[in-house]
CSV table of C-alpha atoms in Angstrom, one decimal:
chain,number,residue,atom,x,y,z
A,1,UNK,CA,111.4,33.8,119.3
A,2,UNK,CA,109.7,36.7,120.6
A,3,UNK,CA,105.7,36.9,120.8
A,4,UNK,CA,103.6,39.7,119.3
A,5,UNK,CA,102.6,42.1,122.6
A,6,UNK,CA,99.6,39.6,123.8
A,7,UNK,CA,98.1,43.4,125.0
A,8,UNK,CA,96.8,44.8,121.9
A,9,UNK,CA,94.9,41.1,121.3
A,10,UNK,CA,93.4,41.0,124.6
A,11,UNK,CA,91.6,44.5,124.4
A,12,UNK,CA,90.7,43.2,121.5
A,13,UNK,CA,89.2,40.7,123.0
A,14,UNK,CA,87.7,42.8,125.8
A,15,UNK,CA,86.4,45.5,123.4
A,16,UNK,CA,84.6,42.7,121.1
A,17,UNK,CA,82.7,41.2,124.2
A,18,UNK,CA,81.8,44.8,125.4
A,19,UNK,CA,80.7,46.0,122.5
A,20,UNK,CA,78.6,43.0,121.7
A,21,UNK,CA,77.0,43.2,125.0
A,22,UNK,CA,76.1,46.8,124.5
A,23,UNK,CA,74.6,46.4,121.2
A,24,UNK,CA,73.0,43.0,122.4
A,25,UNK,CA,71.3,45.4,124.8
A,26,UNK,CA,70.3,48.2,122.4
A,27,UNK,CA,68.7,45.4,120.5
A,28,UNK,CA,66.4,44.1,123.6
A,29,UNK,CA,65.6,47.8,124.5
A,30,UNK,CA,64.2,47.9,120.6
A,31,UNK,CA,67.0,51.0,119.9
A,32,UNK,CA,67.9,51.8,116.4
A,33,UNK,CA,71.8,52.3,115.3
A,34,UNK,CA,73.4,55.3,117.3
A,35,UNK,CA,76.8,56.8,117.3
A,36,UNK,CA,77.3,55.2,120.0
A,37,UNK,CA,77.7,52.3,118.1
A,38,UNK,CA,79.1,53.3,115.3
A,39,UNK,CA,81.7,55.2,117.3
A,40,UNK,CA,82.6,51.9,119.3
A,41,UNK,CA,83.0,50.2,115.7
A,42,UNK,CA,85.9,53.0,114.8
A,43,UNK,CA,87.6,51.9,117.7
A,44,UNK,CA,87.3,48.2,116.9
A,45,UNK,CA,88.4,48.7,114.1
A,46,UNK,CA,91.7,50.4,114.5
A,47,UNK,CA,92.6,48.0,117.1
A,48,UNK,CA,92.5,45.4,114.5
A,49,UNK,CA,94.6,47.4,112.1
A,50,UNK,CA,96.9,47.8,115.2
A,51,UNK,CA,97.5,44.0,115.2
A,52,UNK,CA,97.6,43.9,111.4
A,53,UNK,CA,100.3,45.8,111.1
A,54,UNK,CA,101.8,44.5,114.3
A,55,UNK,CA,101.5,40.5,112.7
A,56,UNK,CA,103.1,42.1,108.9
A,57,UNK,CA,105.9,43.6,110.8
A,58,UNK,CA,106.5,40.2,112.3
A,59,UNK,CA,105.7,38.2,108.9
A,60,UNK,CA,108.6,40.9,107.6
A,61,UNK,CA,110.5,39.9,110.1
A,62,UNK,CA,110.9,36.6,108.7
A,63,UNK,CA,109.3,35.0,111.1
A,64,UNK,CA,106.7,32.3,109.5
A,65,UNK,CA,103.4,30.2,111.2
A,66,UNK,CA,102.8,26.4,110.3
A,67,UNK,CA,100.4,28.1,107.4
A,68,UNK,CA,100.6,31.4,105.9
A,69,UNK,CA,98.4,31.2,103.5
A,70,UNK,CA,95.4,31.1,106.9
A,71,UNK,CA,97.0,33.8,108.4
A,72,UNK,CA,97.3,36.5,105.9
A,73,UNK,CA,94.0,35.2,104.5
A,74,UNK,CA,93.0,36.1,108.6
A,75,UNK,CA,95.0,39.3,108.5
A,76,UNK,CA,92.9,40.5,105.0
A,77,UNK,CA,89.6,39.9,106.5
A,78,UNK,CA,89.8,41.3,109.8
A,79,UNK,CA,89.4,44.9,109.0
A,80,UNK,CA,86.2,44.7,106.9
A,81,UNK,CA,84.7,42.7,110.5
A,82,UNK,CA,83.5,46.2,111.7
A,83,UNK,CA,83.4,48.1,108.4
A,84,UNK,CA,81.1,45.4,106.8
A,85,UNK,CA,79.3,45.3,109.9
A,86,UNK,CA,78.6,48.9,110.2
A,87,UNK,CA,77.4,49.7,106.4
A,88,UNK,CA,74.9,46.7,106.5
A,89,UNK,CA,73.3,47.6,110.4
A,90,UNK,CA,73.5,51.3,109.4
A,91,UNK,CA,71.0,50.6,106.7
A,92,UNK,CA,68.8,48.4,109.0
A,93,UNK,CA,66.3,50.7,110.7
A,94,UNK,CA,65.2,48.7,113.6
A,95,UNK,CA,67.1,47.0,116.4
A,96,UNK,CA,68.4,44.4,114.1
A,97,UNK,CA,70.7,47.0,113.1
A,98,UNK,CA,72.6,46.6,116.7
A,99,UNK,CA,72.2,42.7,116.5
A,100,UNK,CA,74.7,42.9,113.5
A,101,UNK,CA,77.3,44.8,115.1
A,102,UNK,CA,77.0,42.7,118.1
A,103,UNK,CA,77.7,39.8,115.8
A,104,UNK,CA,80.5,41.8,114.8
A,105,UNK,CA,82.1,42.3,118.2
A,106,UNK,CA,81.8,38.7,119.2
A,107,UNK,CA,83.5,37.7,115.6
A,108,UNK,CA,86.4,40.0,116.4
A,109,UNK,CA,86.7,38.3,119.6
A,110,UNK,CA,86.3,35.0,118.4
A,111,UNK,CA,89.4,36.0,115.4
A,112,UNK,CA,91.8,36.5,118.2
A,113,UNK,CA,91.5,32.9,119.4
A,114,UNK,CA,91.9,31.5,116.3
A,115,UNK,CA,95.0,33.8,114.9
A,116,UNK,CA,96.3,32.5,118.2
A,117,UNK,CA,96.1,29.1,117.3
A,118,UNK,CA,97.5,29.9,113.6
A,119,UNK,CA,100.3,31.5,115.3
A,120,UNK,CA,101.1,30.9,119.1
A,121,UNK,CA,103.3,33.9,118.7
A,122,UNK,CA,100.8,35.7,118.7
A,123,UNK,CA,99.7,36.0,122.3
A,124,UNK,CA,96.4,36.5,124.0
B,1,UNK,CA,65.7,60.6,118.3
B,2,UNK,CA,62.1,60.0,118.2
B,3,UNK,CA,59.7,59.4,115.3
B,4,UNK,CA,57.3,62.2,114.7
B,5,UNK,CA,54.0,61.5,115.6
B,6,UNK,CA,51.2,60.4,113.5
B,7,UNK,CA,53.3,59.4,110.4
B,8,UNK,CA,53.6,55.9,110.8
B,9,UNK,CA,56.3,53.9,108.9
B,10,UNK,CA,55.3,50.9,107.4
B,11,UNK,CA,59.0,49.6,106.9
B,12,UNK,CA,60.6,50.4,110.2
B,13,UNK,CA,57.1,48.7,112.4
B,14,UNK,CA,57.5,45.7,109.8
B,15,UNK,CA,60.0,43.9,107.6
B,16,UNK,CA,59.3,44.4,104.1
B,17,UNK,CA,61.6,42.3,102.6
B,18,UNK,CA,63.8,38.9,103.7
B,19,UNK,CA,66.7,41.3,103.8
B,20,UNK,CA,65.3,43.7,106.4
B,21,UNK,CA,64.6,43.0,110.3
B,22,UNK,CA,65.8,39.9,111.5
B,23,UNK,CA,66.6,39.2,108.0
B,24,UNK,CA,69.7,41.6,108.0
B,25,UNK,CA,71.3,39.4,111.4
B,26,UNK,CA,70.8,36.6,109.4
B,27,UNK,CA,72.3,37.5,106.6
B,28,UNK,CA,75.0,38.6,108.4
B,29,UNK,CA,75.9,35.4,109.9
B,30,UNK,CA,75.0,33.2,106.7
B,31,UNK,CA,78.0,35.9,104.6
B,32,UNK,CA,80.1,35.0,107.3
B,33,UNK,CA,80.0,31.5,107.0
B,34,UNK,CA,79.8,31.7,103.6
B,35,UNK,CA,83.1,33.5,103.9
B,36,UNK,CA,84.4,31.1,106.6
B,37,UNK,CA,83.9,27.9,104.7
B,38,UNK,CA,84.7,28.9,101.6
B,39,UNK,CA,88.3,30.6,102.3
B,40,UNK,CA,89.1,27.3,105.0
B,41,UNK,CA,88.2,25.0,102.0
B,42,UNK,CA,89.9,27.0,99.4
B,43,UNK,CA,93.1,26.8,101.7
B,44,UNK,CA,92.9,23.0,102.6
B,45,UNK,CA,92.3,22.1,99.4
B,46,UNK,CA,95.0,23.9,97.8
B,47,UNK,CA,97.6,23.2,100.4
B,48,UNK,CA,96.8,19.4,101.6
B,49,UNK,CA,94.1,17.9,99.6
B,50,UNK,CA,95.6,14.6,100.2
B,51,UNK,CA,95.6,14.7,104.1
B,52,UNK,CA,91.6,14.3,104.2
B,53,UNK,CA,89.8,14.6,101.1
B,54,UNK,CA,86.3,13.9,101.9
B,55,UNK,CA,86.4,16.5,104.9
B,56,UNK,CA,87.7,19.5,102.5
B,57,UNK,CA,85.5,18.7,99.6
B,58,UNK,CA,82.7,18.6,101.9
B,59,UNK,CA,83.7,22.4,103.3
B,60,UNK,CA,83.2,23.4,100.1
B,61,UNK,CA,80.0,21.6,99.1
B,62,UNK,CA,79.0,23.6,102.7
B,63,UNK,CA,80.8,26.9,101.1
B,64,UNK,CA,78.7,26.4,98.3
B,65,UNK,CA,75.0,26.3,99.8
B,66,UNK,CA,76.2,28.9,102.5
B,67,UNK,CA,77.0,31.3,99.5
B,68,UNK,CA,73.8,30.2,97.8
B,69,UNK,CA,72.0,30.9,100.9
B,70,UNK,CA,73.2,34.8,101.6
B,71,UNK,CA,72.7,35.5,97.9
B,72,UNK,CA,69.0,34.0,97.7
B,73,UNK,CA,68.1,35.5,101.4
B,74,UNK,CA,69.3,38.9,100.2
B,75,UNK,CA,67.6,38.8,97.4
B,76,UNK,CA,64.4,37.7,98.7
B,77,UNK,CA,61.9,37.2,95.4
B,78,UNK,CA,59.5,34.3,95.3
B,79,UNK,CA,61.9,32.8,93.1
B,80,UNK,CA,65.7,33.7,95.2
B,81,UNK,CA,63.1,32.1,98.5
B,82,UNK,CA,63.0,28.6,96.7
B,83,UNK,CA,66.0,28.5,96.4
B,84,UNK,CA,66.6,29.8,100.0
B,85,UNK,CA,64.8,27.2,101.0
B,86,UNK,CA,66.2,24.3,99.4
B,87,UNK,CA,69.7,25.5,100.9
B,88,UNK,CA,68.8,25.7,104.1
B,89,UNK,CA,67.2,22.6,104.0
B,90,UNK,CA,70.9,21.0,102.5
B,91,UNK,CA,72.5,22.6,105.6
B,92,UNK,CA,70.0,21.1,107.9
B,93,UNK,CA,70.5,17.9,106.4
B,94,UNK,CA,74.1,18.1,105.6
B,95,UNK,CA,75.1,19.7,109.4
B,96,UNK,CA,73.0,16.3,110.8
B,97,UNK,CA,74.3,14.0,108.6
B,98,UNK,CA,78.1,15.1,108.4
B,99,UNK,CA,77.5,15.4,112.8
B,100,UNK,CA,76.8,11.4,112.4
B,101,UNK,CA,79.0,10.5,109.9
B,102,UNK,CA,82.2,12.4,111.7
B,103,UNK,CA,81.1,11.1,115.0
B,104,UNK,CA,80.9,7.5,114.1
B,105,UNK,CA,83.8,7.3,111.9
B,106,UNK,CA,86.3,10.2,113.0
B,107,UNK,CA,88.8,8.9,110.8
B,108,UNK,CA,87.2,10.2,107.9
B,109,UNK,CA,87.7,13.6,109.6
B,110,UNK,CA,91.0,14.0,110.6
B,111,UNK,CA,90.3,18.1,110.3
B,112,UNK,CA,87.5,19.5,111.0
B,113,UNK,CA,85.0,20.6,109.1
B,114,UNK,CA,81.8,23.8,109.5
B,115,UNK,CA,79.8,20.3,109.5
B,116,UNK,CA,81.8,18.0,111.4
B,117,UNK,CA,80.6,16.8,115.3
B,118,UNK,CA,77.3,19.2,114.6
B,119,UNK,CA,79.2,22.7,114.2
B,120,UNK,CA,81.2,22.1,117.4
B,121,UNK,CA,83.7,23.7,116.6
B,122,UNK,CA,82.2,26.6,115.5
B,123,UNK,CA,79.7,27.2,118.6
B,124,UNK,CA,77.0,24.6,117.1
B,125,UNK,CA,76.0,27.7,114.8
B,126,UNK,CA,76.2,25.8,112.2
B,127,UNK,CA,73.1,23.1,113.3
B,128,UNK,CA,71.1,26.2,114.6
B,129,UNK,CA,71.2,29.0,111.4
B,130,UNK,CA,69.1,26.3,109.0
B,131,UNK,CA,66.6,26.4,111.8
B,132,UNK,CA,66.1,30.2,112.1
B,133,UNK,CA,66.7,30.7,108.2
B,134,UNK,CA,63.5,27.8,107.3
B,135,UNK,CA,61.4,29.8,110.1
B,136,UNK,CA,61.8,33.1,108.6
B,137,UNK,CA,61.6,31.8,105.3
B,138,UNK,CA,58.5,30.2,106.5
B,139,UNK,CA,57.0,33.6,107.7
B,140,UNK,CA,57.2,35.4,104.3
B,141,UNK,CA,55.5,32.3,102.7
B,142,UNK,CA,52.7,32.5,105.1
B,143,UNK,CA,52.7,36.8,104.8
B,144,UNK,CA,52.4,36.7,100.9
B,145,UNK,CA,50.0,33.7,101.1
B,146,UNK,CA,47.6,36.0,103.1
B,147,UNK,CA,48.4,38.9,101.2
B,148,UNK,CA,47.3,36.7,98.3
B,149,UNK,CA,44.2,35.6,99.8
B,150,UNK,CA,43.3,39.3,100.7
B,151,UNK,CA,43.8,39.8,97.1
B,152,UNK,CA,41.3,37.2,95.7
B,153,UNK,CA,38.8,37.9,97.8
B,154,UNK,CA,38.9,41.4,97.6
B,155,UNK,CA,38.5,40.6,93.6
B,156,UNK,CA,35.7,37.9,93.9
B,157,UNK,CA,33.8,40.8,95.9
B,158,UNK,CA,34.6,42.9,93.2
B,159,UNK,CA,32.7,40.8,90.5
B,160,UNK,CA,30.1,40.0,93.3
């Protein structure tokens, strides 16, 4: 049985922490939402879609975890982690705008542990 | 890029609603929970209702009055606030009780629930999001209690 390419989870991984440290940051220097940010998000988010379609091609493969129905219900609400994220703290003008994304970064983070768990072929 | 001088703005210096400020984080974390608890229950109880009943129905009850809670913060009327309050008062309650209950009889639990051993398993967020939700709840009471009081006094010099 061959594992999903434990790389693109890690950076996930990495990128979450970082980015949630950065906007954790913005929000005690009392900064509003920047590009910065919202750049940072884009990249989050692709790395996700990245793993989504690297988990699919797997599931395709025939390949199956103790419980789909958690995994693809994993694999449908990843994306919208940073997407959600980034429409509600765009509209906050204040530094809670940056606290959300930061949540968002340490909820991608946290997703790869627990898809891990769902599926130990997946690897971190 | 930096405000212009000398036009001040009310609503970035100062909340204006439940939804804005430090509203909008918690918001965030109450949808995501209300996500989280909802879809795990929906899953358990579809797939395995048998293996530990009380624990999934209670994942939902917590589903529930996590989805209650986003909807009636986001909101934010006097109205949507009593009821915000109510919920996070069931959570607080709930996330104590469920802690006991799961601690002192784990067999009752054989999976875990958002409730179960205080939140553990989900960072003890959980026990601490009642606790910021009541507090900011307990701000806007206080603000439109004043407001009200500046009101009434303001027309009781009027008739003076």
């Amino acid at each position: 049985m061959s594992s999903v390419n434990g790389a693109v989870p890690t950076t996930i991984i990495v990128a979450g922490l970082a980015l949630a440290g950065y906007a954790l940051l913005m929000t005690a220097l009392n900064r509003r939402m920047g590009l910065v940010l919202l750049a940072a998000l884009g990249v989050l988010e692709i790395l996700l879609l990245v793993l989504v379609g690297m988990v699919v091609a797997k599931l395709a493969g025939g390949e199956r975890p103790a419980s789909v129905a958690t995994l693809i219900g994993y694999l449908i609400a990843m994306p919208f982690v940073p997407l959600v994220a980034g429409f509600w703290g765009a509209m906050e003008r204040s530094r809670w705008g940056p606290a959300v994304i930061a949540v968002a970064g340490l909820v991608a983070a946290v997703l790869m542990v627990r898809l891990h768990e769902i599926w130990p072929v997946i690897g971190v | 890029m930096s405000e212009p001088a000398g036009s001040p703005e009310p609503g970035a210096a100062r909340p204006d609603s439940t939804r804005t400020g430090p509203g909008r984080l918690l918001i965030a974390v109450y949808g995501l929970f209300a996500l989280a608890a909802t879809a795990r229950a929906a899953v358990q109880i579809a797939t395995k209702f048998d293996h530990a009943p009380v624990a999934y129905l209670l994942s939902a009850f917590a589903g529930v009055v996590y989805i209650l809670a986003t909807i009636t913060l986001a909101v934010g009327s006097p109205a949507a606030r009593r009821i915000a309050v109510v919920s996070c008062s069931v959570e607080l309650i709930g996330v104590i009780a469920i802690g006991t209950w799961s601690v002192a009889d784990p067999a009752t639990f054989p999976d875990a629930t958002v409730w179960s051993g205080y939140g553990s398993g989900y960072g003890f967020v959980p026990l601490v999001l009642p606790v910021f939700g009541l507090l900011w709840l307990r701000r806007w009471a206080r603000r439109t209690d004043s407001q009200r009081t500046i009101v009434t006094s303001a027309g009781r010099r009027g008739t003076e």
